[in-house]
PDB file of C-alpha atoms in Angstrom:
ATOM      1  CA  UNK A   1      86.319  91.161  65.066  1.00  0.00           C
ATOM      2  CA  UNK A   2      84.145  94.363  65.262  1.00  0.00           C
ATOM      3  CA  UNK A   3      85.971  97.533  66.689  1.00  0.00           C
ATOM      4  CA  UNK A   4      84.536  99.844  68.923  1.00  0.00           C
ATOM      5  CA  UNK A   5      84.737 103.440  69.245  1.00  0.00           C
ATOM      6  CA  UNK A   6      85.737 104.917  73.338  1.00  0.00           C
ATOM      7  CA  UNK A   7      86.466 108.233  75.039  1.00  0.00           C
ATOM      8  CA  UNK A   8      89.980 108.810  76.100  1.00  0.00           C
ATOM      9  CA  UNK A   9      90.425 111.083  78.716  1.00  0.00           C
ATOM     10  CA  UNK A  10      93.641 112.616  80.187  1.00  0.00           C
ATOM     11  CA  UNK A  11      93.656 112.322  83.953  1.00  0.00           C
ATOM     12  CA  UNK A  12      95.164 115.102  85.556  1.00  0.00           C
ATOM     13  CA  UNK A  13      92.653 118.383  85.298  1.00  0.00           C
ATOM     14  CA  UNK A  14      90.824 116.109  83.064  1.00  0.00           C
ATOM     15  CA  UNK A  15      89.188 113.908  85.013  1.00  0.00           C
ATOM     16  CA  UNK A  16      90.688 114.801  88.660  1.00  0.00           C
ATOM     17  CA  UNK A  17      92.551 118.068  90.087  1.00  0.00           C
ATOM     18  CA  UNK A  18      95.976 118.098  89.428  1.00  0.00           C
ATOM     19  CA  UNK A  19      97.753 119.520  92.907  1.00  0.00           C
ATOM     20  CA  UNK A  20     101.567 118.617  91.184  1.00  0.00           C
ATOM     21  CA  UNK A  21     102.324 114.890  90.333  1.00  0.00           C
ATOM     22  CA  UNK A  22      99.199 113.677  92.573  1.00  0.00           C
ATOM     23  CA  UNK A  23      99.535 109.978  93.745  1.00  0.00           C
ATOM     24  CA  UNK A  24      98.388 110.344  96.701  1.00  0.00           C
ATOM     25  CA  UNK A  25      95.080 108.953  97.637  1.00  0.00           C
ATOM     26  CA  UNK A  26      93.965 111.585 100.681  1.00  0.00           C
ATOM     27  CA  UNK A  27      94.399 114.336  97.342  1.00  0.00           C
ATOM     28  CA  UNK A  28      92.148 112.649  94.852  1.00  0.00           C
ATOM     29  CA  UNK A  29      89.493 115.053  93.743  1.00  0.00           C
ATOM     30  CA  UNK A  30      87.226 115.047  90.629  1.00  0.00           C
ATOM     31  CA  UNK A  31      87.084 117.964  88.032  1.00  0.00           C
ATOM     32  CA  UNK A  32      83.329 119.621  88.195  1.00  0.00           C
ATOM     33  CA  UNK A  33      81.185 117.159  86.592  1.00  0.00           C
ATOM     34  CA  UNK A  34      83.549 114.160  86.308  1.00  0.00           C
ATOM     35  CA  UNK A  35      81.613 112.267  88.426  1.00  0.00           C
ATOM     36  CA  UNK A  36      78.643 112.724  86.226  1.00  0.00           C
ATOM     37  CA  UNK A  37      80.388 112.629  82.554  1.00  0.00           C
ATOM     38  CA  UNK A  38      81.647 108.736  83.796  1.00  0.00           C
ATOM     39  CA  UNK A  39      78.173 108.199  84.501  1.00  0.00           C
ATOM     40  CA  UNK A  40      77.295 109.818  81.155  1.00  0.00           C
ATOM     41  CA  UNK A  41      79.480 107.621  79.189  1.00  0.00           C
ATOM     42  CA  UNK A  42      78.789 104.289  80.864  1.00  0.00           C
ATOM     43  CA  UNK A  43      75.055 104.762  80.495  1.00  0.00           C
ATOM     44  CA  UNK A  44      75.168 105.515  76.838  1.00  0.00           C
ATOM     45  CA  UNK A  45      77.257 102.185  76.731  1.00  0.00           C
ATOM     46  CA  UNK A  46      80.946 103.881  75.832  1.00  0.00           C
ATOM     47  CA  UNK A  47      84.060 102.480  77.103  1.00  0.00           C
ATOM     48  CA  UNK A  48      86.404 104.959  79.076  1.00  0.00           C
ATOM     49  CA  UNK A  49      89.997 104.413  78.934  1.00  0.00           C
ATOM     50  CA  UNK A  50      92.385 106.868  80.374  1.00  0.00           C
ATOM     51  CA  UNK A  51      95.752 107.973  78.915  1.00  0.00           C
ATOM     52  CA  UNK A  52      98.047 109.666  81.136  1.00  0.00           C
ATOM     53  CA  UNK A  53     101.460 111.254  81.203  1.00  0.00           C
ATOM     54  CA  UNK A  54     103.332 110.014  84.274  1.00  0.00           C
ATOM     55  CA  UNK A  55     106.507 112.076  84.805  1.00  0.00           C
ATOM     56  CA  UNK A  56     106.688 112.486  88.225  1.00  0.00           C
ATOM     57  CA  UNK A  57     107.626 108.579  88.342  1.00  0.00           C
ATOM     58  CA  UNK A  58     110.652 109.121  86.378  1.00  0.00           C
ATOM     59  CA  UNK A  59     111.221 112.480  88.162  1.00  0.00           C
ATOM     60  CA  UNK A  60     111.705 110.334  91.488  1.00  0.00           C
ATOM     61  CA  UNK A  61     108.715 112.298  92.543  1.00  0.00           C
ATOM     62  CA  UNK A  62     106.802 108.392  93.515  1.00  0.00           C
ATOM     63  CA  UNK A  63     106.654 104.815  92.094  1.00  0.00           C
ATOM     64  CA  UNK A  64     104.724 103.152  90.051  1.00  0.00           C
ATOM     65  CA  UNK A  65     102.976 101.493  93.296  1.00  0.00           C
ATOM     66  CA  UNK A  66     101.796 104.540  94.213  1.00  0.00           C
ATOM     67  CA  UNK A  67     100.223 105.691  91.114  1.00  0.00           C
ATOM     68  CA  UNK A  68      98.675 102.782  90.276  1.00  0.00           C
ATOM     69  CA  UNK A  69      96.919 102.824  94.118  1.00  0.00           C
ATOM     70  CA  UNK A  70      95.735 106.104  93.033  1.00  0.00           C
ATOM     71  CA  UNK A  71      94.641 104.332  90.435  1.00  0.00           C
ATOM     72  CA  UNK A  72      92.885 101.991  91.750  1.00  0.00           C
ATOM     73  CA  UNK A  73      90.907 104.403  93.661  1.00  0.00           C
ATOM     74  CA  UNK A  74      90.057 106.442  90.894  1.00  0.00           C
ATOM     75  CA  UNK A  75      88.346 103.254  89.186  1.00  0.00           C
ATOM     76  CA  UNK A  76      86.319 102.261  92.800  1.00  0.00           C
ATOM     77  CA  UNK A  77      85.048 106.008  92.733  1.00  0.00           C
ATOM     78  CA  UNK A  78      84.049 105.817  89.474  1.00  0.00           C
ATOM     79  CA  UNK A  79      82.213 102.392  89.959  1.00  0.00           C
ATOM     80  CA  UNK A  80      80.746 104.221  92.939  1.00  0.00           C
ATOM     81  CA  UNK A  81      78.900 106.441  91.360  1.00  0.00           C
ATOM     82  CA  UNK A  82      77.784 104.594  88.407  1.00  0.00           C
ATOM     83  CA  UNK A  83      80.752 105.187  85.753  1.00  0.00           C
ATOM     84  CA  UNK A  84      83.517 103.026  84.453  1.00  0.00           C
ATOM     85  CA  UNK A  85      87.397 103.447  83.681  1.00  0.00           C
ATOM     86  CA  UNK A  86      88.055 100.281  81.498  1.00  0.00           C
ATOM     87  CA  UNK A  87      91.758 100.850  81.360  1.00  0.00           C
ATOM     88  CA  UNK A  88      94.009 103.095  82.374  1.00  0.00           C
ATOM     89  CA  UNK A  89      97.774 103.641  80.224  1.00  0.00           C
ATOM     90  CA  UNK A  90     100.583 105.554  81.401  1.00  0.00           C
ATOM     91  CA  UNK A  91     103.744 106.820  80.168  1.00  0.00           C
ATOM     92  CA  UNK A  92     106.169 107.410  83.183  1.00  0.00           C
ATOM     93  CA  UNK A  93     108.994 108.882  80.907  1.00  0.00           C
ATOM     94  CA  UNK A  94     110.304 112.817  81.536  1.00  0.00           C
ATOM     95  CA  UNK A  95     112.520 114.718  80.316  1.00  0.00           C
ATOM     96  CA  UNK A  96     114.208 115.656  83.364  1.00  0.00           C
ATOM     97  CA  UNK A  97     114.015 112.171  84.884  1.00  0.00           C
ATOM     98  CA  UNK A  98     116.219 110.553  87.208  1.00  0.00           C
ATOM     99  CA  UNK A  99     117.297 107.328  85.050  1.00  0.00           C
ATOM    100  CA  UNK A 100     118.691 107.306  81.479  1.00  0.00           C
ATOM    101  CA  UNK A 101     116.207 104.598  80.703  1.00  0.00           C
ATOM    102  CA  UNK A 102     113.155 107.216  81.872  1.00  0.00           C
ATOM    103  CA  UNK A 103     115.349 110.266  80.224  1.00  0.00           C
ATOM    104  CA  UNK A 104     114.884 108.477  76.587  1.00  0.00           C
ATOM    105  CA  UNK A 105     112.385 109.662  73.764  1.00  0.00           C
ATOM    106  CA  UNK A 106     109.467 107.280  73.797  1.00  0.00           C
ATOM    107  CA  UNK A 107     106.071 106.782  71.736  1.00  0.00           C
ATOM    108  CA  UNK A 108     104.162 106.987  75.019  1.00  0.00           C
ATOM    109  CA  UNK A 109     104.594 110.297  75.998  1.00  0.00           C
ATOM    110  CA  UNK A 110     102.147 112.508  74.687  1.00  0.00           C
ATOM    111  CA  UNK A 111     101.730 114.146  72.229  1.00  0.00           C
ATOM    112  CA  UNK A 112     102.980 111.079  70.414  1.00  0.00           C
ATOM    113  CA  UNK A 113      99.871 108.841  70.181  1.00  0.00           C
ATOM    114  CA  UNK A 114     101.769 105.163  71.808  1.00  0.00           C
ATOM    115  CA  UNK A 115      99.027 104.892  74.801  1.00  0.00           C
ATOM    116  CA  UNK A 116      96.520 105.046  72.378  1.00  0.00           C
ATOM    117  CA  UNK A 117      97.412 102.278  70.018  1.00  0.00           C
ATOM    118  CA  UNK A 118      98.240 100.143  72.799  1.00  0.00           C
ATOM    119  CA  UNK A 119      95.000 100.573  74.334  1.00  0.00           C
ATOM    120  CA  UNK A 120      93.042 100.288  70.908  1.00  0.00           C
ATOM    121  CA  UNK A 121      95.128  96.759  70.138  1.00  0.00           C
ATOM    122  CA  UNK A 122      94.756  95.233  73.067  1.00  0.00           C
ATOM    123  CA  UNK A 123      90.803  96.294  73.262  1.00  0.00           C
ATOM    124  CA  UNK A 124      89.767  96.402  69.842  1.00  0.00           C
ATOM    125  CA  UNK A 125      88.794 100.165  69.798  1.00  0.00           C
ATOM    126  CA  UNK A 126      87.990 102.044  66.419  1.00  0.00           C
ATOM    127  CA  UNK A 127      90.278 104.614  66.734  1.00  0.00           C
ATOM    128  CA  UNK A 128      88.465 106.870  63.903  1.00  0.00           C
ATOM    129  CA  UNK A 129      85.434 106.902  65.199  1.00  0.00           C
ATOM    130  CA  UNK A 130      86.896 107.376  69.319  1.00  0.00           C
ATOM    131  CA  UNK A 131      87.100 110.956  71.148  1.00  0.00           C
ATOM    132  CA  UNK A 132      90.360 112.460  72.919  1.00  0.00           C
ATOM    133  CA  UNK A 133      89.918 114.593  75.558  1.00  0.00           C
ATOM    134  CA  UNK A 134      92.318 116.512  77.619  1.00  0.00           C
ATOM    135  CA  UNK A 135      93.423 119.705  79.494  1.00  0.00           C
ATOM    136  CA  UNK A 136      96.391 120.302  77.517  1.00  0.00           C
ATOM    137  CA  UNK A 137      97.263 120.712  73.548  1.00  0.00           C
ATOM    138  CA  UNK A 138      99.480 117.728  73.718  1.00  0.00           C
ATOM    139  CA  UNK A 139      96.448 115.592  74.643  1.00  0.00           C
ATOM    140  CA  UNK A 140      94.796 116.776  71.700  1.00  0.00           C
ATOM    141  CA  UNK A 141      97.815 115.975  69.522  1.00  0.00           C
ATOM    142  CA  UNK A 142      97.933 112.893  70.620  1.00  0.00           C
ATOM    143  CA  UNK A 143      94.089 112.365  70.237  1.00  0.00           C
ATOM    144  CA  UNK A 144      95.063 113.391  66.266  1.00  0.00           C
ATOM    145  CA  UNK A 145      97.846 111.402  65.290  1.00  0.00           C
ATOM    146  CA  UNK A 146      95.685 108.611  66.532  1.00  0.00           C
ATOM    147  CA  UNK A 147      92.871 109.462  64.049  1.00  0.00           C
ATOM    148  CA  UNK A 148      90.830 110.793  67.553  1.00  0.00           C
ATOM    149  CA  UNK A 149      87.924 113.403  67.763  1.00  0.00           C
ATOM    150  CA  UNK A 150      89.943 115.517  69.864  1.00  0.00           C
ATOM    151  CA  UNK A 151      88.584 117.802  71.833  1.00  0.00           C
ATOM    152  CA  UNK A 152      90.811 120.335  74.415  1.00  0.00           C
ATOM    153  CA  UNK A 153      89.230 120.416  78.111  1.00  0.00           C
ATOM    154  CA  UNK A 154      89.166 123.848  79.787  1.00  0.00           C
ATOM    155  CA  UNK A 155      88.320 122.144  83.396  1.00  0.00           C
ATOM    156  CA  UNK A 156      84.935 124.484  83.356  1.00  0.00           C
ATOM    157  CA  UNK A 157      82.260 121.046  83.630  1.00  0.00           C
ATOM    158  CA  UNK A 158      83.529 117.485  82.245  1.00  0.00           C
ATOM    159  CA  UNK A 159      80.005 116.492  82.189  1.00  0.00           C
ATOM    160  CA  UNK A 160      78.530 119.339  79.889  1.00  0.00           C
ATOM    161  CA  UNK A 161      81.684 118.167  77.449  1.00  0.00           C
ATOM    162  CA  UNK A 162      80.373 114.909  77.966  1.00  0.00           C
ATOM    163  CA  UNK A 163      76.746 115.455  76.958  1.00  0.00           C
ATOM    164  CA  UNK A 164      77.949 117.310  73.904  1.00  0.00           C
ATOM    165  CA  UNK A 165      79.943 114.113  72.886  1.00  0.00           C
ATOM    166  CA  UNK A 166      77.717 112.008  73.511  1.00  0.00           C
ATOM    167  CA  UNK A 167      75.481 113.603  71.080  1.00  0.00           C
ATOM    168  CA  UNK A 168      77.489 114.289  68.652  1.00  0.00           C
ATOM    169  CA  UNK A 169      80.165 111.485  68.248  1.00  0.00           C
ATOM    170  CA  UNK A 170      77.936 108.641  69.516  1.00  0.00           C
ATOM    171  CA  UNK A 171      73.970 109.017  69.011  1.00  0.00           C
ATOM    172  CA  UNK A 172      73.707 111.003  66.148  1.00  0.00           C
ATOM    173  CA  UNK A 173      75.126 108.391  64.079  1.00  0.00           C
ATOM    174  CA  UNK A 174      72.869 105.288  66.244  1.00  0.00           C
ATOM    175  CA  UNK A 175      75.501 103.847  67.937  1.00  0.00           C
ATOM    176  CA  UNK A 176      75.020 102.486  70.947  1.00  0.00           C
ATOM    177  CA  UNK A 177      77.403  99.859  73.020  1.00  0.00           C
ATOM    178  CA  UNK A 178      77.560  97.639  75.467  1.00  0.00           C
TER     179      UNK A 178
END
């Protein structure tokens, strides 16, 4: 089987504006050129997946209903304006959660790199040749101890991040994917 490279993109101040542990539908806004770099990304044929810490599930702070109706949304708005979220993993683990069980060390949580194996096993993604992107350094780790193009989001324009990957990790080398 032929693996693919994909972006990864953190969610929160990635991809939308982070308010605090949003789940809430009414709240859902995009970044400045989100909208556009999902477009970006689908057009030029690369699979978006989205790897996302989840704490404020184990904080108590909502369930995993509610997230994964924000969720939902998220992927309608980005079908809605031409882009596509292929798969979205989360790690709902804290530090200062509410349940032992949520409390424990994982592999999900990043910076460890656990959402992004499980996503590249279970879609057959070339991790070497795939592109991390998030607001915070732990994304970035994470992106790395993959084997990720990392790359460390300053929430200025998604999509002008997006062009430049495009270019760089994906055309100049002729891919192209569908």
């Amino acid at each position: 089987m032929t693996l693919i490279p994909a972006i990864f993109l953190d969610r929160d101040n990635t991809l939308t504006i982070d308010e605090g542990y949003n789940s809430e539908i009414e709240k859902f806004q995009w970044v400045t050129g989100a909208p556009l770099a999902l477009k970006a990304f689908h057009d030029a044929g690369i699979p978006v997946f989205i790897v996302t810490n989840q704490g404020g599930i184990g904080r108590g702070l909502f369930t995993i209903k509610d997230m994964e109706m924000f969720h939902h949304h998220l992927q309608r708005m980005a079908q809605s304006i031409g882009g596509e979220i292929k798969d979205i993993a989360f790690c709902p683990h804290h530090p200062l959660a509410i349940t032992e069980q949520l409390r424990t060390p994982c592999r999900c949580r990043k910076p460890e790199p656990g959402l992004l194996f499980d996503l590249a096993e279970k879609w057959h993604l070339d991790l070497g040749r795939s592109v991390m992107v998030g607001d915070r350094i732990s994304d970035v780790e994470a992106g790395q101890r993959a084997g990720c193009h990392s790359y460390l989001f300053n929430t200025e324009n998604l999509f002008s991040l997006a062009q430049h990957i495009i270019e760089t990790h994906f055309q100049s080398n002729g891919d192209q994917h569908g």
